[in-house]
Amino acid sequence: MKTRIEPYKIKVVEPIPVTTRAVRERALEQASWNLFRLPADLVTIDLLTDSGVTAMSARQWSGLLSGDEAYAGSHSFLRFEEAVRTLTGYAHVIPTHQGRAAERLLFETIVHCGDLVPGNTHFDTTRANIEHVGATAIDLPIAAARVPSLDLPFKGDLDLGRLEALLEATPRARVPLVVVTVTSNGCGGQPVSIENLRAVRGLCDRFGVGLYLDAARFAENAWMIRQREAAWSGRTPREIARAMFDLADGCLMSAKKDGLVNIGGFLALRDGALAEELKRMMVLGEGFPTYGGLAGRDLEAMACGLEEVLDPAYLADRIAQVADLGDRLHAAGVPTVRPPGGHAIYLDSRAFAPHLGPLDLPGQSLACALYLHAGVRSVEIGQLMRGRNASPTEEPVDLDLVRLAIPRRVYTCCQLDYVAEAVTDVYAAREALLPLEIVEQPPALRHFGARLRPRRAPAPREPTRTNGASVGQA
Ligand code: F0G
């Protein structure tokens, strides 16, 4: 059979809001053209993130009821600890309420002011936590990662030459660890190969530096290794994931992604002395080491999610669902980051709207147009998110993207067809995308709180496409 079917059936449903264009126009105006300010009940298809928005399985929901809420030594913790040990091979497992709490705990303990922390491309919160202790986060992606249209299998790989040069030029004591993010969210959800990880391990050994994985999307990475790295084609996702973990000294995990849960995270590592120190520190902010800021039921759901996520049927469907959306957009001529990522499709905003300059915020303009046209919420990862001073002299960022992140087990193929149609409609009428400007911005993480507006009156042209919806921004 050629038709791909989701490897699960739906047991509980939640209605999705269907709105009119007039309602969306008003909502966007009230949200100051910032999609983070929109009430979620005015969003039809929500592709803002794939984090914490997973649909849990019947097994996970039933696990919630058997969660043991004991303060210390709960059996849910023991089950969770066992699941993480079996997956990673790391002896020490420290639960945290989400990924960034694990980052903060590790970096506050082993990273110091003036240190350098290299990685393929650090996620925002990883970078923020490194900078919080006065250190510098250094991105060393391979050059191809910066060329959206280039179709290569492992654009998440770390640039080995640049890592070697950095380690040679920096005193050992100034580089406490290297972090490799699998898959690389900052580079379009692209995977990292075992070959690259092994070479990074080699460099870390040569210079005596620790290697940690940011493992938020480890299972998606493992599946793409199976598809793209010949030596691993016949192996199970669990074996490949284990090979990834075997090459590192520990991992940071946001279980809100490949843990298939709505909240949770952990740190797991081999070093017992460091684990003891981390446990002492975690009591200050996260809680006792056997619950780490979570309820026993959350640990139960995570233990179960970490097993389910390695089901080949689940992963085959997950990666194909995202790839189908990407391939359909690509076939329609829409400029995207190639190849499709594991958890999201990234639109290349500058190629999408070449009539807009980088400081016209083309990504945000495109994201707003998608919302206005079809009620689809995406997220800008470009000038608005990564630029700094909101003035005509602001430096253009290197890449301007819009991410369509696909929640796990939430939307059907048909709903993603609707998204593809919405994007192609907006692309067909792309000259109607208006320049935006920032009216007000908070000092940090400006994309969350900024207020924006179109720079000039709405374009008169409004080509009608589907459902009476139309493209253009007002
Ligand atoms: N690492 C990566 C690679 C991530 O993508 C995220 C979160 C985190 C760490 C932090 O984890 O949210 O549990 O504290 N990414 C979300 C996103 C927010 O939308 O990509 P957290």
PDB file of N, CA and C and ligand atoms in Angstrom, residues 48-51 97-103 121-126 181-186 214-217 252-257 263-265 343 346 379 381 403 405, ligand 1:
ATOM      1  N   LEU A  48       3.427  26.688  16.548  1.00  0.00           N
ATOM      2  CA  LEU A  48       4.379  27.567  17.244  1.00  0.00           C
ATOM      3  C   LEU A  48       5.564  26.758  17.752  1.00  0.00           C
ATOM      4  N   THR A  49       5.280  25.580  18.277  1.00  0.00           N
ATOM      5  CA  THR A  49       6.348  24.743  18.830  1.00  0.00           C
ATOM      6  C   THR A  49       5.935  23.277  18.788  1.00  0.00           C
ATOM      7  N   ASP A  50       6.943  22.399  18.944  1.00  0.00           N
ATOM      8  CA  ASP A  50       6.673  20.972  19.110  1.00  0.00           C
ATOM      9  C   ASP A  50       6.948  20.587  20.565  1.00  0.00           C
ATOM     10  N   SER A  51       7.070  21.580  21.443  1.00  0.00           N
ATOM     11  CA  SER A  51       7.525  21.331  22.811  1.00  0.00           C
ATOM     12  C   SER A  51       6.378  21.339  23.811  1.00  0.00           C
ATOM     13  N   HIS A  97      12.395  19.868  35.987  1.00  0.00           N
ATOM     14  CA  HIS A  97      11.026  20.133  35.518  1.00  0.00           C
ATOM     15  C   HIS A  97      10.955  20.346  34.013  1.00  0.00           C
ATOM     16  N   GLN A  98      12.045  20.811  33.385  1.00  0.00           N
ATOM     17  CA  GLN A  98      12.124  20.814  31.922  1.00  0.00           C
ATOM     18  C   GLN A  98      13.575  20.968  31.497  1.00  0.00           C
ATOM     19  N   GLY A  99      13.821  21.074  30.193  1.00  0.00           N
ATOM     20  CA  GLY A  99      15.195  21.048  29.695  1.00  0.00           C
ATOM     21  C   GLY A  99      16.075  22.156  30.231  1.00  0.00           C
ATOM     22  N   ARG A 100      15.542  23.361  30.255  1.00  0.00           N
ATOM     23  CA  ARG A 100      16.390  24.495  30.639  1.00  0.00           C
ATOM     24  C   ARG A 100      16.820  24.430  32.096  1.00  0.00           C
ATOM     25  N   ALA A 101      16.046  23.722  32.927  1.00  0.00           N
ATOM     26  CA  ALA A 101      16.436  23.555  34.330  1.00  0.00           C
ATOM     27  C   ALA A 101      17.655  22.642  34.401  1.00  0.00           C
ATOM     28  N   ALA A 102      17.701  21.638  33.540  1.00  0.00           N
ATOM     29  CA  ALA A 102      18.869  20.760  33.470  1.00  0.00           C
ATOM     30  C   ALA A 102      20.085  21.556  32.996  1.00  0.00           C
ATOM     31  N   GLU A 103      19.865  22.437  32.009  1.00  0.00           N
ATOM     32  CA  GLU A 103      20.968  23.270  31.500  1.00  0.00           C
ATOM     33  C   GLU A 103      21.517  24.150  32.617  1.00  0.00           C
ATOM     34  N   THR A 121      25.072  23.985  17.159  1.00  0.00           N
ATOM     35  CA  THR A 121      24.365  25.266  17.278  1.00  0.00           C
ATOM     36  C   THR A 121      23.539  25.174  18.549  1.00  0.00           C
ATOM     37  N   HIS A 122      23.832  26.035  19.512  1.00  0.00           N
ATOM     38  CA  HIS A 122      23.136  25.993  20.790  1.00  0.00           C
ATOM     39  C   HIS A 122      21.709  26.497  20.636  1.00  0.00           C
ATOM     40  N   PHE A 123      20.777  25.849  21.346  1.00  0.00           N
ATOM     41  CA  PHE A 123      19.422  26.386  21.423  1.00  0.00           C
ATOM     42  C   PHE A 123      19.452  27.654  22.300  1.00  0.00           C
ATOM     43  N   ASP A 124      18.455  28.531  22.102  1.00  0.00           N
ATOM     44  CA  ASP A 124      18.401  29.833  22.823  1.00  0.00           C
ATOM     45  C   ASP A 124      18.612  29.720  24.326  1.00  0.00           C
ATOM     46  N   THR A 125      17.887  28.756  24.964  1.00  0.00           N
ATOM     47  CA  THR A 125      17.965  28.689  26.427  1.00  0.00           C
ATOM     48  C   THR A 125      19.332  28.145  26.855  1.00  0.00           C
ATOM     49  N   THR A 126      19.916  27.294  26.016  1.00  0.00           N
ATOM     50  CA  THR A 126      21.253  26.771  26.309  1.00  0.00           C
ATOM     51  C   THR A 126      22.238  27.938  26.289  1.00  0.00           C
ATOM     52  N   THR A 181      23.868  19.283  19.900  1.00  0.00           N
ATOM     53  CA  THR A 181      22.410  19.265  19.954  1.00  0.00           C
ATOM     54  C   THR A 181      21.871  18.370  18.837  1.00  0.00           C
ATOM     55  N   VAL A 182      21.122  17.325  19.236  1.00  0.00           N
ATOM     56  CA  VAL A 182      20.579  16.349  18.270  1.00  0.00           C
ATOM     57  C   VAL A 182      19.049  16.331  18.397  1.00  0.00           C
ATOM     58  N   THR A 183      18.373  16.561  17.309  1.00  0.00           N
ATOM     59  CA  THR A 183      18.779  17.202  16.067  1.00  0.00           C
ATOM     60  C   THR A 183      19.060  18.678  16.340  1.00  0.00           C
ATOM     61  N   SER A 184      19.616  19.371  15.356  1.00  0.00           N
ATOM     62  CA  SER A 184      19.969  20.766  15.581  1.00  0.00           C
ATOM     63  C   SER A 184      18.774  21.674  15.268  1.00  0.00           C
ATOM     64  N   ASN A 185      18.090  22.072  16.330  1.00  0.00           N
ATOM     65  CA  ASN A 185      16.918  22.937  16.189  1.00  0.00           C
ATOM     66  C   ASN A 185      17.310  24.250  15.500  1.00  0.00           C
ATOM     67  N   GLY A 186      18.464  24.793  15.887  1.00  0.00           N
ATOM     68  CA  GLY A 186      18.924  26.070  15.341  1.00  0.00           C
ATOM     69  C   GLY A 186      19.307  25.970  13.864  1.00  0.00           C
ATOM     70  N   ASP A 214      22.705  17.578  23.854  1.00  0.00           N
ATOM     71  CA  ASP A 214      21.394  18.154  24.126  1.00  0.00           C
ATOM     72  C   ASP A 214      20.460  17.224  23.358  1.00  0.00           C
ATOM     73  N   ALA A 215      19.814  16.317  24.110  1.00  0.00           N
ATOM     74  CA  ALA A 215      19.166  15.153  23.494  1.00  0.00           C
ATOM     75  C   ALA A 215      17.665  15.338  23.274  1.00  0.00           C
ATOM     76  N   ALA A 216      17.174  16.582  23.284  1.00  0.00           N
ATOM     77  CA  ALA A 216      15.728  16.834  23.210  1.00  0.00           C
ATOM     78  C   ALA A 216      15.050  16.028  22.092  1.00  0.00           C
ATOM     79  N   ARG A 217      15.746  15.861  20.957  1.00  0.00           N
ATOM     80  CA  ARG A 217      15.129  15.161  19.813  1.00  0.00           C
ATOM     81  C   ARG A 217      16.002  13.975  19.400  1.00  0.00           C
ATOM     82  N   LEU A 252      21.666  16.368  28.363  1.00  0.00           N
ATOM     83  CA  LEU A 252      20.651  17.286  28.868  1.00  0.00           C
ATOM     84  C   LEU A 252      19.396  16.968  28.078  1.00  0.00           C
ATOM     85  N   MET A 253      18.260  16.862  28.749  1.00  0.00           N
ATOM     86  CA  MET A 253      17.078  16.429  28.000  1.00  0.00           C
ATOM     87  C   MET A 253      15.860  17.276  28.333  1.00  0.00           C
ATOM     88  N   SER A 254      15.242  17.827  27.294  1.00  0.00           N
ATOM     89  CA  SER A 254      13.902  18.374  27.426  1.00  0.00           C
ATOM     90  C   SER A 254      12.951  17.268  26.979  1.00  0.00           C
ATOM     91  N   ALA A 255      12.303  16.611  27.941  1.00  0.00           N
ATOM     92  CA  ALA A 255      11.417  15.487  27.594  1.00  0.00           C
ATOM     93  C   ALA A 255      10.113  15.970  26.963  1.00  0.00           C
ATOM     94  N   LYS A 256       9.934  17.293  26.875  1.00  0.00           N
ATOM     95  CA  LYS A 256       8.744  17.855  26.232  1.00  0.00           C
ATOM     96  C   LYS A 256       8.762  17.620  24.719  1.00  0.00           C
ATOM     97  N   LYS A 257       9.891  17.119  24.215  1.00  0.00           N
ATOM     98  CA  LYS A 257       9.969  16.774  22.791  1.00  0.00           C
ATOM     99  C   LYS A 257       9.915  15.241  22.693  1.00  0.00           C
ATOM    100  N   ILE A 263       5.320  17.996  30.190  1.00  0.00           N
ATOM    101  CA  ILE A 263       6.297  18.675  31.039  1.00  0.00           C
ATOM    102  C   ILE A 263       7.325  17.644  31.527  1.00  0.00           C
ATOM    103  N   GLY A 264       8.574  18.069  31.680  1.00  0.00           N
ATOM    104  CA  GLY A 264       9.596  17.165  32.223  1.00  0.00           C
ATOM    105  C   GLY A 264      10.921  17.285  31.503  1.00  0.00           C
ATOM    106  N   GLY A 265      11.962  16.867  32.197  1.00  0.00           N
ATOM    107  CA  GLY A 265      13.300  16.863  31.619  1.00  0.00           C
ATOM    108  C   GLY A 265      14.229  16.093  32.529  1.00  0.00           C
ATOM    109  N   HIS A 343      11.550  17.741  13.135  1.00  0.00           N
ATOM    110  CA  HIS A 343      10.374  18.177  13.903  1.00  0.00           C
ATOM    111  C   HIS A 343       9.675  19.363  13.279  1.00  0.00           C
ATOM    112  N   TYR A 346      11.146  24.652   7.919  1.00  0.00           N
ATOM    113  CA  TYR A 346      11.562  26.041   8.083  1.00  0.00           C
ATOM    114  C   TYR A 346      11.459  26.744   6.723  1.00  0.00           C
ATOM    115  N   VAL A 379       6.331  30.285  13.985  1.00  0.00           N
ATOM    116  CA  VAL A 379       7.193  31.186  14.759  1.00  0.00           C
ATOM    117  C   VAL A 379       8.336  31.695  13.895  1.00  0.00           C
ATOM    118  N   ILE A 381      11.991  32.781  13.274  1.00  0.00           N
ATOM    119  CA  ILE A 381      13.327  32.579  13.850  1.00  0.00           C
ATOM    120  C   ILE A 381      14.247  33.366  12.935  1.00  0.00           C
ATOM    121  N   ARG A 403       9.501  28.959  11.312  1.00  0.00           N
ATOM    122  CA  ARG A 403       9.432  27.527  11.638  1.00  0.00           C
ATOM    123  C   ARG A 403       7.986  27.072  11.768  1.00  0.00           C
ATOM    124  N   ALA A 405       6.562  24.134  13.332  1.00  0.00           N
ATOM    125  CA  ALA A 405       6.933  22.994  14.183  1.00  0.00           C
ATOM    126  C   ALA A 405       5.717  22.090  14.332  1.00  0.00           C
TER     127      ALA A 405
HETATM  128  N1  F0G B   1      17.264  22.245  23.844  1.00  0.00           N
HETATM  129  C1  F0G B   1      16.638  22.292  22.656  1.00  0.00           C
HETATM  130  C2  F0G B   1      17.324  21.759  21.437  1.00  0.00           C
HETATM  131  C3  F0G B   1      15.339  22.833  22.572  1.00  0.00           C
HETATM  132  O1  F0G B   1      14.734  22.872  21.379  1.00  0.00           O
HETATM  133  C4  F0G B   1      14.716  23.318  23.749  1.00  0.00           C
HETATM  134  C5  F0G B   1      13.363  23.881  23.706  1.00  0.00           C
HETATM  135  C6  F0G B   1      15.411  23.238  24.968  1.00  0.00           C
HETATM  136  C7  F0G B   1      16.691  22.696  24.972  1.00  0.00           C
HETATM  137  C8  F0G B   1      14.842  23.748  26.253  1.00  0.00           C
HETATM  138  O2  F0G B   1      13.945  22.839  26.750  1.00  0.00           O
HETATM  139  O3  F0G B   1      11.767  24.080  26.765  1.00  0.00           O
HETATM  140  O4  F0G B   1      12.097  21.983  28.094  1.00  0.00           O
HETATM  141  O5  F0G B   1      13.194  24.073  28.791  1.00  0.00           O
HETATM  142  N2  F0G B   1      12.772  24.165  22.621  1.00  0.00           N
HETATM  143  C9  F0G B   1      11.411  24.655  22.451  1.00  0.00           C
HETATM  144  C10 F0G B   1      11.193  25.009  21.011  1.00  0.00           C
HETATM  145  C11 F0G B   1      10.986  25.709  23.410  1.00  0.00           C
HETATM  146  O6  F0G B   1      10.117  25.579  20.692  1.00  0.00           O
HETATM  147  O7  F0G B   1      12.032  24.692  20.157  1.00  0.00           O
HETATM  148  P1  F0G B   1      12.663  23.274  27.642  1.00  0.00           P
END
